[in-house]
PDB file of C-alpha atoms in Angstrom:
ATOM      1  CA  MET I   1      -7.515 -12.975  26.124  1.00  0.00           C
ATOM      2  CA  LYS I   2      -7.993  -9.742  23.696  1.00  0.00           C
ATOM      3  CA  LYS I   3      -5.244  -9.026  22.025  1.00  0.00           C
ATOM      4  CA  THR I   4      -4.361  -5.958  19.297  1.00  0.00           C
ATOM      5  CA  PHE I   5      -1.980  -5.507  16.581  1.00  0.00           C
ATOM      6  CA  TYR I   6      -1.666  -2.544  14.351  1.00  0.00           C
ATOM      7  CA  SER I   7      -0.030  -1.637  10.785  1.00  0.00           C
ATOM      8  CA  ASN I   8       1.039   1.398   9.024  1.00  0.00           C
ATOM      9  CA  GLY I   9      -0.848   2.022   5.804  1.00  0.00           C
ATOM     10  CA  LYS I  10       1.271   2.867   2.952  1.00  0.00           C
ATOM     11  CA  LEU I  11       2.349   4.941  -0.102  1.00  0.00           C
ATOM     12  CA  LEU I  12       4.927   3.988  -3.171  1.00  0.00           C
ATOM     13  CA  ILE I  13       6.552   7.542  -4.365  1.00  0.00           C
ATOM     14  CA  THR I  14       9.501   5.790  -6.637  1.00  0.00           C
ATOM     15  CA  SER I  15      10.006   2.989  -9.070  1.00  0.00           C
ATOM     16  CA  GLU I  16       5.811   1.640  -9.130  1.00  0.00           C
ATOM     17  CA  TYR I  17       5.991  -1.539 -10.766  1.00  0.00           C
ATOM     18  CA  VAL I  18       9.622  -1.707 -11.645  1.00  0.00           C
ATOM     19  CA  VAL I  19      10.226  -2.008  -7.648  1.00  0.00           C
ATOM     20  CA  LEU I  20       8.797  -6.215  -8.514  1.00  0.00           C
ATOM     21  CA  ASP I  21      12.106  -6.369 -10.948  1.00  0.00           C
ATOM     22  CA  GLY I  22      14.455  -4.709  -7.942  1.00  0.00           C
ATOM     23  CA  ALA I  23      14.565  -1.419  -9.026  1.00  0.00           C
ATOM     24  CA  LYS I  24      15.005   1.167  -5.639  1.00  0.00           C
ATOM     25  CA  ALA I  25      12.045   2.965  -4.506  1.00  0.00           C
ATOM     26  CA  LEU I  26      10.908   4.895  -1.768  1.00  0.00           C
ATOM     27  CA  ALA I  27       8.070   4.687   0.165  1.00  0.00           C
ATOM     28  CA  LEU I  28       5.975   5.931   2.965  1.00  0.00           C
ATOM     29  CA  PRO I  29       4.319   4.834   5.823  1.00  0.00           C
ATOM     30  CA  THR I  30       0.931   6.348   6.534  1.00  0.00           C
ATOM     31  CA  LYS I  31      -0.817   8.067   9.867  1.00  0.00           C
ATOM     32  CA  LYS I  32      -3.414   5.743   9.393  1.00  0.00           C
ATOM     33  CA  GLY I  33      -3.531   2.168   9.057  1.00  0.00           C
ATOM     34  CA  GLN I  34      -5.437  -0.950  10.478  1.00  0.00           C
ATOM     35  CA  ASN I  35      -6.022  -2.608  13.696  1.00  0.00           C
ATOM     36  CA  LEU I  36      -6.538  -6.805  14.299  1.00  0.00           C
ATOM     37  CA  VAL I  37      -8.430  -7.261  17.489  1.00  0.00           C
ATOM     38  CA  VAL I  38      -8.440 -11.366  18.469  1.00  0.00           C
ATOM     39  CA  GLU I  39     -10.255 -12.656  21.133  1.00  0.00           C
ATOM     40  CA  ASP I  40     -11.230 -16.453  22.077  1.00  0.00           C
ATOM     41  CA  GLY I  41     -13.851 -18.109  20.756  1.00  0.00           C
ATOM     42  CA  ASN I  42     -15.501 -21.310  20.176  1.00  0.00           C
ATOM     43  CA  ASP I  43     -16.784 -23.776  18.033  1.00  0.00           C
ATOM     44  CA  LYS I  44     -13.480 -24.130  15.976  1.00  0.00           C
ATOM     45  CA  GLN I  45     -14.195 -21.387  13.899  1.00  0.00           C
ATOM     46  CA  ILE I  46     -13.229 -17.714  13.463  1.00  0.00           C
ATOM     47  CA  THR I  47     -16.165 -15.205  13.707  1.00  0.00           C
ATOM     48  CA  TRP I  48     -14.389 -12.253  11.597  1.00  0.00           C
ATOM     49  CA  LYS I  49     -16.213  -9.130  11.751  1.00  0.00           C
ATOM     50  CA  SER I  50     -14.325  -5.885   9.317  1.00  0.00           C
ATOM     51  CA  TYR I  51     -15.361  -2.472  10.237  1.00  0.00           C
ATOM     52  CA  ASP I  52     -14.280   0.526   7.882  1.00  0.00           C
ATOM     53  CA  SER I  53     -13.264   3.919   9.312  1.00  0.00           C
ATOM     54  CA  ASP I  54     -16.565   5.413   9.505  1.00  0.00           C
ATOM     55  CA  GLY I  55     -17.670   2.197  11.979  1.00  0.00           C
ATOM     56  CA  SER I  56     -19.816   0.707   9.280  1.00  0.00           C
ATOM     57  CA  VAL I  57     -19.353  -3.247   8.982  1.00  0.00           C
ATOM     58  CA  TRP I  58     -17.635  -3.934   5.527  1.00  0.00           C
ATOM     59  CA  PHE I  59     -17.137  -7.771   6.099  1.00  0.00           C
ATOM     60  CA  GLU I  60     -18.260 -10.110   7.951  1.00  0.00           C
ATOM     61  CA  ASP I  61     -18.708 -14.058   8.075  1.00  0.00           C
ATOM     62  CA  ILE I  62     -17.528 -17.402  10.337  1.00  0.00           C
ATOM     63  CA  ILE I  63     -14.705 -19.285   8.721  1.00  0.00           C
ATOM     64  CA  LEU I  64     -14.512 -22.708  10.091  1.00  0.00           C
ATOM     65  CA  PHE I  65     -10.825 -24.300  11.009  1.00  0.00           C
ATOM     66  CA  SER I  66     -11.627 -26.957   8.473  1.00  0.00           C
ATOM     67  CA  GLU I  67     -11.888 -23.870   5.810  1.00  0.00           C
ATOM     68  CA  ILE I  68      -8.262 -22.848   6.624  1.00  0.00           C
ATOM     69  CA  THR I  69      -6.884 -26.893   6.663  1.00  0.00           C
ATOM     70  CA  THR I  70      -8.267 -27.215   3.329  1.00  0.00           C
ATOM     71  CA  THR I  71      -6.299 -26.588   0.168  1.00  0.00           C
ATOM     72  CA  PRO I  72      -8.076 -23.286  -1.394  1.00  0.00           C
ATOM     73  CA  ASN I  73     -10.011 -23.989  -4.736  1.00  0.00           C
ATOM     74  CA  LEU I  74      -7.926 -21.328  -6.939  1.00  0.00           C
ATOM     75  CA  GLU I  75     -10.994 -21.570  -9.524  1.00  0.00           C
ATOM     76  CA  ILE I  76     -13.218 -20.113  -7.576  1.00  0.00           C
ATOM     77  CA  ALA I  77     -14.630 -16.821  -8.422  1.00  0.00           C
ATOM     78  CA  PRO I  78     -12.430 -14.272  -5.893  1.00  0.00           C
ATOM     79  CA  SER I  79     -14.366 -12.924  -2.938  1.00  0.00           C
ATOM     80  CA  VAL I  80     -13.768 -11.221   0.145  1.00  0.00           C
ATOM     81  CA  LYS I  81     -14.165 -14.499   2.272  1.00  0.00           C
ATOM     82  CA  ASN I  82     -12.204 -16.398  -0.493  1.00  0.00           C
ATOM     83  CA  THR I  83      -9.682 -14.113  -0.087  1.00  0.00           C
ATOM     84  CA  LEU I  84      -9.216 -13.977   3.389  1.00  0.00           C
ATOM     85  CA  VAL I  85      -9.642 -17.972   3.564  1.00  0.00           C
ATOM     86  CA  ARG I  86      -6.237 -17.777   1.129  1.00  0.00           C
ATOM     87  CA  ILE I  87      -4.616 -15.865   3.488  1.00  0.00           C
ATOM     88  CA  LEU I  88      -5.099 -17.442   6.597  1.00  0.00           C
ATOM     89  CA  TYR I  89      -4.438 -21.057   4.680  1.00  0.00           C
ATOM     90  CA  GLU I  90      -1.344 -19.658   3.784  1.00  0.00           C
ATOM     91  CA  ALA I  91      -0.503 -18.601   7.814  1.00  0.00           C
ATOM     92  CA  PHE I  92      -1.844 -22.080   8.928  1.00  0.00           C
ATOM     93  CA  GLN I  93       0.588 -23.675   6.655  1.00  0.00           C
ATOM     94  CA  LEU I  94       3.701 -21.449   8.123  1.00  0.00           C
ATOM     95  CA  ASN I  95       2.026 -21.896  12.052  1.00  0.00           C
ATOM     96  CA  PRO I  96       0.074 -25.113  12.137  1.00  0.00           C
ATOM     97  CA  MET I  97      -0.644 -23.911  15.591  1.00  0.00           C
ATOM     98  CA  CYS I  98      -2.261 -21.512  14.869  1.00  0.00           C
ATOM     99  CA  ILE I  99      -5.815 -23.414  15.010  1.00  0.00           C
ATOM    100  CA  ASP I 100      -4.531 -25.148  18.262  1.00  0.00           C
ATOM    101  CA  SER I 101      -7.554 -23.300  20.129  1.00  0.00           C
ATOM    102  CA  ASP I 102     -11.274 -23.874  20.723  1.00  0.00           C
ATOM    103  CA  GLY I 103     -11.731 -20.572  18.264  1.00  0.00           C
ATOM    104  CA  TYR I 104     -11.298 -17.010  17.705  1.00  0.00           C
ATOM    105  CA  LYS I 105     -12.958 -14.057  17.373  1.00  0.00           C
ATOM    106  CA  ILE I 106     -11.531 -11.369  15.573  1.00  0.00           C
ATOM    107  CA  GLU I 107     -12.207  -7.913  14.364  1.00  0.00           C
ATOM    108  CA  THR I 108     -10.226  -5.354  11.571  1.00  0.00           C
ATOM    109  CA  HIS I 109     -10.800  -1.443  12.298  1.00  0.00           C
ATOM    110  CA  LEU I 110      -9.396   0.541   9.237  1.00  0.00           C
ATOM    111  CA  THR I 111      -8.480   4.153  10.181  1.00  0.00           C
ATOM    112  CA  PHE I 112      -8.530   5.065   6.667  1.00  0.00           C
ATOM    113  CA  PRO I 113     -11.567   4.546   4.311  1.00  0.00           C
ATOM    114  CA  ARG I 114     -11.021   1.370   2.881  1.00  0.00           C
ATOM    115  CA  LEU I 115     -11.363   2.360  -0.949  1.00  0.00           C
ATOM    116  CA  TRP I 116      -8.443   4.765  -0.733  1.00  0.00           C
ATOM    117  CA  GLY I 117      -5.837   2.126  -1.617  1.00  0.00           C
ATOM    118  CA  LEU I 118      -3.605   2.680   1.274  1.00  0.00           C
ATOM    119  CA  GLY I 119      -3.160  -0.967   2.293  1.00  0.00           C
ATOM    120  CA  THR I 120      -5.965  -2.819   3.550  1.00  0.00           C
ATOM    121  CA  SER I 121      -4.717  -5.695   2.202  1.00  0.00           C
ATOM    122  CA  SER I 122      -0.855  -5.274   3.506  1.00  0.00           C
ATOM    123  CA  THR I 123      -1.761  -4.369   6.880  1.00  0.00           C
ATOM    124  CA  LEU I 124      -4.129  -7.120   7.499  1.00  0.00           C
ATOM    125  CA  ILE I 125      -1.116  -9.517   6.126  1.00  0.00           C
ATOM    126  CA  ASN I 126       1.464  -7.680   8.350  1.00  0.00           C
ATOM    127  CA  ASN I 127      -1.189  -8.148  11.177  1.00  0.00           C
ATOM    128  CA  ILE I 128      -1.896 -11.501  10.825  1.00  0.00           C
ATOM    129  CA  ALA I 129       1.805 -12.351  10.833  1.00  0.00           C
ATOM    130  CA  GLN I 130       2.000 -10.474  13.934  1.00  0.00           C
ATOM    131  CA  TRP I 131      -0.500 -12.287  15.789  1.00  0.00           C
ATOM    132  CA  LEU I 132       0.873 -15.745  14.549  1.00  0.00           C
ATOM    133  CA  LYS I 133       4.651 -14.627  14.816  1.00  0.00           C
ATOM    134  CA  ILE I 134       5.337 -15.775  10.916  1.00  0.00           C
ATOM    135  CA  ASP I 135       7.294 -13.931   8.347  1.00  0.00           C
ATOM    136  CA  ALA I 136       5.040 -11.285   6.771  1.00  0.00           C
ATOM    137  CA  TYR I 137       7.054 -11.514   3.567  1.00  0.00           C
ATOM    138  CA  VAL I 138       6.637 -14.908   3.383  1.00  0.00           C
ATOM    139  CA  LEU I 139       2.904 -14.564   3.765  1.00  0.00           C
ATOM    140  CA  LEU I 140       2.663 -12.017   0.928  1.00  0.00           C
ATOM    141  CA  LYS I 141       4.296 -13.949  -1.509  1.00  0.00           C
ATOM    142  CA  ASN I 142       2.515 -17.430  -0.409  1.00  0.00           C
ATOM    143  CA  SER I 143      -0.817 -15.360  -0.752  1.00  0.00           C
ATOM    144  CA  PHE I 144      -1.188 -11.949  -2.634  1.00  0.00           C
ATOM    145  CA  GLY I 145       2.147 -11.666  -4.328  1.00  0.00           C
ATOM    146  CA  GLY I 146       3.963  -8.256  -4.969  1.00  0.00           C
ATOM    147  CA  SER I 147       7.286  -6.609  -3.857  1.00  0.00           C
ATOM    148  CA  GLY I 148       7.007  -6.385  -0.086  1.00  0.00           C
ATOM    149  CA  TYR I 149       7.182  -2.543   0.128  1.00  0.00           C
ATOM    150  CA  ASP I 150       3.846  -1.989   1.275  1.00  0.00           C
ATOM    151  CA  ILE I 151       4.526  -4.988   4.275  1.00  0.00           C
ATOM    152  CA  ALA I 152       8.046  -2.716   4.819  1.00  0.00           C
ATOM    153  CA  CYS I 153       5.964   0.475   5.534  1.00  0.00           C
ATOM    154  CA  ALA I 154       3.117  -1.400   7.326  1.00  0.00           C
ATOM    155  CA  GLN I 155       6.379  -2.600   9.987  1.00  0.00           C
ATOM    156  CA  ASN I 156       8.502   0.739  10.045  1.00  0.00           C
ATOM    157  CA  PRO I 157       7.568   4.163  11.077  1.00  0.00           C
ATOM    158  CA  THR I 158       9.789   6.626   8.919  1.00  0.00           C
ATOM    159  CA  PRO I 159      10.307   6.656   5.204  1.00  0.00           C
ATOM    160  CA  ILE I 160      12.330   3.714   3.904  1.00  0.00           C
ATOM    161  CA  ARG I 161      14.455   2.942   0.801  1.00  0.00           C
ATOM    162  CA  TYR I 162      13.514  -0.699  -0.236  1.00  0.00           C
ATOM    163  CA  HIS I 163      14.321  -3.084  -3.114  1.00  0.00           C
ATOM    164  CA  LEU I 164      14.567  -6.776  -3.551  1.00  0.00           C
ATOM    165  CA  GLU I 165      17.969  -8.599  -3.906  1.00  0.00           C
ATOM    166  CA  ASN I 166      18.059 -12.136  -4.769  1.00  0.00           C
ATOM    167  CA  ASN I 167      13.815 -12.264  -4.621  1.00  0.00           C
ATOM    168  CA  LEU I 168      14.574 -10.720  -0.409  1.00  0.00           C
ATOM    169  CA  PRO I 169      13.463  -7.681   1.063  1.00  0.00           C
ATOM    170  CA  LYS I 170      16.302  -4.503   1.342  1.00  0.00           C
ATOM    171  CA  ILE I 171      15.101  -1.827   4.160  1.00  0.00           C
ATOM    172  CA  GLU I 172      16.735   0.904   4.812  1.00  0.00           C
ATOM    173  CA  THR I 173      14.854   3.597   6.983  1.00  0.00           C
ATOM    174  CA  ILE I 174      15.570   7.421   6.110  1.00  0.00           C
ATOM    175  CA  LEU I 175      15.505  10.457   7.653  1.00  0.00           C
ATOM    176  CA  PHE I 176      15.340  13.665   5.324  1.00  0.00           C
ATOM    177  CA  ASN I 177      13.933  16.986   5.760  1.00  0.00           C
ATOM    178  CA  PRO I 178      13.639  19.316   2.969  1.00  0.00           C
ATOM    179  CA  ASP I 179      12.225  22.865   3.327  1.00  0.00           C
ATOM    180  CA  PHE I 180       9.126  22.224   0.777  1.00  0.00           C
ATOM    181  CA  LYS I 181       6.777  19.543   2.573  1.00  0.00           C
ATOM    182  CA  ASN I 182       4.479  22.254   3.002  1.00  0.00           C
ATOM    183  CA  LYS I 183       4.207  22.220  -1.068  1.00  0.00           C
ATOM    184  CA  ILE I 184       3.209  18.478  -1.365  1.00  0.00           C
ATOM    185  CA  TRP I 185       0.013  17.034  -1.111  1.00  0.00           C
ATOM    186  CA  PHE I 186      -2.257  13.924  -1.861  1.00  0.00           C
ATOM    187  CA  VAL I 187      -5.684  13.041  -3.376  1.00  0.00           C
ATOM    188  CA  TYR I 188      -7.656  11.007  -4.033  1.00  0.00           C
ATOM    189  CA  LEU I 189      -8.456   9.805  -7.682  1.00  0.00           C
ATOM    190  CA  ASN I 190     -12.217   8.709  -6.487  1.00  0.00           C
ATOM    191  CA  GLU I 191     -11.150   5.107  -7.671  1.00  0.00           C
ATOM    192  CA  LYS I 192      -9.633   2.117  -6.256  1.00  0.00           C
ATOM    193  CA  GLN I 193      -6.996   0.465  -7.947  1.00  0.00           C
ATOM    194  CA  SER I 194      -6.312  -3.615  -8.448  1.00  0.00           C
ATOM    195  CA  SER I 195      -2.724  -3.773  -7.294  1.00  0.00           C
ATOM    196  CA  LYS I 196      -3.127  -7.830  -8.674  1.00  0.00           C
ATOM    197  CA  SER I 197      -4.045  -6.755 -11.896  1.00  0.00           C
ATOM    198  CA  ALA I 198      -2.033  -3.793 -12.426  1.00  0.00           C
ATOM    199  CA  ILE I 199       0.757  -5.618 -11.740  1.00  0.00           C
ATOM    200  CA  ALA I 200      -0.634  -8.507 -13.957  1.00  0.00           C
ATOM    201  CA  ALA I 201      -0.905  -5.907 -16.670  1.00  0.00           C
ATOM    202  CA  TYR I 202       2.712  -4.740 -16.036  1.00  0.00           C
ATOM    203  CA  LYS I 203       4.430  -7.591 -16.286  1.00  0.00           C
ATOM    204  CA  SER I 204       2.585  -8.833 -19.489  1.00  0.00           C
ATOM    205  CA  LYS I 205       4.998  -6.191 -20.916  1.00  0.00           C
ATOM    206  CA  GLY I 206       8.003  -7.868 -20.626  1.00  0.00           C
ATOM    207  CA  ASN I 207      11.218  -7.173 -18.021  1.00  0.00           C
ATOM    208  CA  SER I 208      12.131  -3.506 -17.702  1.00  0.00           C
ATOM    209  CA  GLY I 209      15.684  -4.818 -16.181  1.00  0.00           C
ATOM    210  CA  LYS I 210      17.467  -2.494 -18.948  1.00  0.00           C
ATOM    211  CA  ILE I 211      16.050   0.582 -17.123  1.00  0.00           C
ATOM    212  CA  ILE I 212      16.179  -0.080 -13.705  1.00  0.00           C
ATOM    213  CA  PRO I 213      19.519   1.774 -13.423  1.00  0.00           C
ATOM    214  CA  GLN I 214      17.170   4.763 -14.531  1.00  0.00           C
ATOM    215  CA  PHE I 215      14.637   4.530 -11.929  1.00  0.00           C
ATOM    216  CA  ASP I 216      17.435   3.950  -9.276  1.00  0.00           C
ATOM    217  CA  ALA I 217      19.001   7.371 -10.140  1.00  0.00           C
ATOM    218  CA  LEU I 218      16.121   8.980  -9.859  1.00  0.00           C
ATOM    219  CA  THR I 219      14.880   7.570  -6.346  1.00  0.00           C
ATOM    220  CA  ALA I 220      18.239   8.838  -5.599  1.00  0.00           C
ATOM    221  CA  MET I 221      17.790  12.140  -7.171  1.00  0.00           C
ATOM    222  CA  ILE I 222      14.413  12.479  -5.080  1.00  0.00           C
ATOM    223  CA  LEU I 223      15.736  11.737  -1.832  1.00  0.00           C
ATOM    224  CA  HIS I 224      18.553  13.935  -1.941  1.00  0.00           C
ATOM    225  CA  SER I 225      16.679  16.964  -3.464  1.00  0.00           C
ATOM    226  CA  GLU I 226      17.642  20.243  -1.512  1.00  0.00           C
ATOM    227  CA  ASN I 227      14.782  22.674  -3.483  1.00  0.00           C
ATOM    228  CA  LYS I 228      11.608  22.210  -4.776  1.00  0.00           C
ATOM    229  CA  GLU I 229      12.823  22.480  -8.211  1.00  0.00           C
ATOM    230  CA  THR I 230      15.346  20.056  -8.242  1.00  0.00           C
ATOM    231  CA  PHE I 231      12.399  17.588  -6.475  1.00  0.00           C
ATOM    232  CA  THR I 232       9.834  18.242  -9.048  1.00  0.00           C
ATOM    233  CA  THR I 233      12.167  17.662 -12.134  1.00  0.00           C
ATOM    234  CA  ALA I 234      13.181  14.426 -10.872  1.00  0.00           C
ATOM    235  CA  LEU I 235       9.046  13.675 -10.350  1.00  0.00           C
ATOM    236  CA  GLU I 236       8.456  14.749 -13.987  1.00  0.00           C
ATOM    237  CA  LYS I 237      11.404  12.426 -15.588  1.00  0.00           C
ATOM    238  CA  HIS I 238       9.772   9.723 -13.748  1.00  0.00           C
ATOM    239  CA  GLU I 239       6.304  10.212 -14.749  1.00  0.00           C
ATOM    240  CA  VAL I 240       8.002  10.052 -18.417  1.00  0.00           C
ATOM    241  CA  LEU I 241       9.790   7.325 -18.021  1.00  0.00           C
ATOM    242  CA  MET I 242       7.215   5.261 -16.379  1.00  0.00           C
ATOM    243  CA  GLY I 243       4.478   6.332 -19.266  1.00  0.00           C
ATOM    244  CA  ASN I 244       6.972   4.736 -21.714  1.00  0.00           C
ATOM    245  CA  LEU I 245       7.442   1.925 -20.104  1.00  0.00           C
ATOM    246  CA  LEU I 246       3.448   1.253 -19.644  1.00  0.00           C
ATOM    247  CA  GLU I 247       2.515   2.308 -22.765  1.00  0.00           C
ATOM    248  CA  MET I 248      -0.135   4.891 -20.202  1.00  0.00           C
ATOM    249  CA  GLN I 249      -0.320   8.796 -20.594  1.00  0.00           C
ATOM    250  CA  PRO I 250       0.696  10.503 -17.422  1.00  0.00           C
ATOM    251  CA  ILE I 251      -2.169  11.514 -14.980  1.00  0.00           C
ATOM    252  CA  LYS I 252      -1.339  15.439 -15.700  1.00  0.00           C
ATOM    253  CA  GLU I 253      -1.760  14.466 -19.733  1.00  0.00           C
ATOM    254  CA  ARG I 254      -5.043  12.697 -18.787  1.00  0.00           C
ATOM    255  CA  LEU I 255      -7.138  14.488 -16.542  1.00  0.00           C
ATOM    256  CA  PHE I 256      -5.186  17.574 -14.915  1.00  0.00           C
ATOM    257  CA  HIS I 257      -3.245  19.516 -18.432  1.00  0.00           C
ATOM    258  CA  ASP I 258      -3.941  22.662 -16.505  1.00  0.00           C
ATOM    259  CA  PHE I 259      -2.932  21.848 -12.917  1.00  0.00           C
ATOM    260  CA  GLU I 260      -0.373  24.946 -12.160  1.00  0.00           C
ATOM    261  CA  GLY I 261       2.695  22.439 -10.289  1.00  0.00           C
ATOM    262  CA  THR I 262       3.671  18.872 -10.843  1.00  0.00           C
ATOM    263  CA  LEU I 263       1.986  15.571 -10.260  1.00  0.00           C
ATOM    264  CA  LYS I 264       2.689  12.227  -9.848  1.00  0.00           C
ATOM    265  CA  SER I 265       0.824   8.748  -9.503  1.00  0.00           C
ATOM    266  CA  LEU I 266       1.608   6.470  -6.680  1.00  0.00           C
ATOM    267  CA  GLY I 267       1.506   2.949  -6.920  1.00  0.00           C
ATOM    268  CA  ALA I 268      -0.875   1.284  -9.544  1.00  0.00           C
ATOM    269  CA  TRP I 269      -1.408   3.982 -12.141  1.00  0.00           C
ATOM    270  CA  GLY I 270      -4.875   4.592 -13.056  1.00  0.00           C
ATOM    271  CA  GLY I 271      -6.318   5.254  -9.639  1.00  0.00           C
ATOM    272  CA  ASP I 272      -5.611   5.718  -5.621  1.00  0.00           C
ATOM    273  CA  PHE I 273      -3.900   8.873  -4.954  1.00  0.00           C
ATOM    274  CA  ILE I 274      -1.586  10.852  -6.920  1.00  0.00           C
ATOM    275  CA  MET I 275       1.171  13.537  -5.223  1.00  0.00           C
ATOM    276  CA  ALA I 276       0.663  17.471  -6.380  1.00  0.00           C
ATOM    277  CA  VAL I 277       3.520  19.926  -5.770  1.00  0.00           C
ATOM    278  CA  ALA I 278       2.445  23.290  -6.332  1.00  0.00           C
ATOM    279  CA  ALA I 279       3.262  26.173  -5.072  1.00  0.00           C
ATOM    280  CA  ASN I 280       0.106  27.119  -3.393  1.00  0.00           C
ATOM    281  CA  ASP I 281      -2.564  25.149  -2.156  1.00  0.00           C
ATOM    282  CA  PRO I 282      -4.352  23.326  -4.541  1.00  0.00           C
ATOM    283  CA  THR I 283      -7.320  21.885  -2.858  1.00  0.00           C
ATOM    284  CA  GLY I 284      -9.852  24.352  -4.772  1.00  0.00           C
ATOM    285  CA  TYR I 285      -8.268  23.322  -8.079  1.00  0.00           C
ATOM    286  CA  PHE I 286      -9.228  19.774  -7.369  1.00  0.00           C
ATOM    287  CA  LYS I 287     -12.302  20.432  -5.755  1.00  0.00           C
ATOM    288  CA  ARG I 288     -13.477  22.126  -8.906  1.00  0.00           C
ATOM    289  CA  LYS I 289     -12.927  18.913 -10.766  1.00  0.00           C
ATOM    290  CA  GLY I 290     -14.622  17.002  -8.650  1.00  0.00           C
ATOM    291  CA  TYR I 291     -12.204  15.401  -6.417  1.00  0.00           C
ATOM    292  CA  GLU I 292     -12.841  16.303  -2.724  1.00  0.00           C
ATOM    293  CA  THR I 293     -10.025  14.464  -1.193  1.00  0.00           C
ATOM    294  CA  VAL I 294      -6.512  16.213  -1.014  1.00  0.00           C
ATOM    295  CA  ILE I 295      -4.679  15.533   2.493  1.00  0.00           C
ATOM    296  CA  PRO I 296      -1.431  17.895   3.119  1.00  0.00           C
ATOM    297  CA  TYR I 297       1.718  15.773   3.638  1.00  0.00           C
ATOM    298  CA  GLU I 298       2.317  15.999   7.182  1.00  0.00           C
ATOM    299  CA  GLU I 299      -1.385  14.917   7.704  1.00  0.00           C
ATOM    300  CA  MET I 300      -0.926  11.994   5.756  1.00  0.00           C
ATOM    301  CA  ILE I 301       2.613  10.731   6.426  1.00  0.00           C
ATOM    302  CA  LEU I 302       4.479   8.769   9.011  1.00  0.00           C
ATOM    303  CA  GLY I 303       7.558  10.054  10.507  1.00  0.00           C
ATOM    304  CA  GLU I 304       9.930  12.577   9.920  1.00  0.00           C
ATOM    305  CA  ALA I 305      10.397  12.899   6.445  1.00  0.00           C
ATOM    306  CA  PHE I 306      10.792  15.565   3.944  1.00  0.00           C
TER     307      PHE I 306
END
């Protein structure tokens, strides 16, 4: 019997990094995501094949059940297979019945390009959790780590306000619809950023607890902005505050100092997508600088927001 599972991609708009320490964050599920297709197999193994959004196969291998039930050697250099085996091992710990089968044939199908950073890993983890009927937040914590906002986006069809309380996820689905949604675009920076590495670098700088209330206030200001001016003012304050915390130059200063509008990094700084807010369509500006992927808000975001 064939079973198909689907999860939404994600974009983190506010409180990147500090969401790990309990700050409230605005996160948006994307219209594109990832499917997991499971069929019966044989030989006590999983025949795995992963497809990118253009239909090309970006990973395929055979994983023996015996590999899933054996404690992973964390000293082995990371690879796609080693990472996948680690996720499946942790899933087995949560549901040992997952190998009570002759085997499986599994395919994953991304509907966004893999290098975009919209949640290749989080959508996979949530899909595996759906398949095996286990808690996706626990599976994430035991395998990749992270705040879990991306799992919340994978599971919810509308924007969310998200935070951790006593290390447990608190999710509030939200609905808002300002007049300036047609003034927002998302720009891919042509560079995939490792969330795990970015989190490690942030953690090395110490706890951000003292400034969490400032990020909470900016998230609230962004959520309740009634006009583009209030919205962009909050975004710009957020960029300055986060830049000071990370000791990094904001993206507008670093790459786009002549941009007529507001720019904000999303998720891990230094790669993936940024958000652009401008009076006029900035596609030509970014393409002249070599950034070909510029997506209007309504084409990117799932649910009735902004």
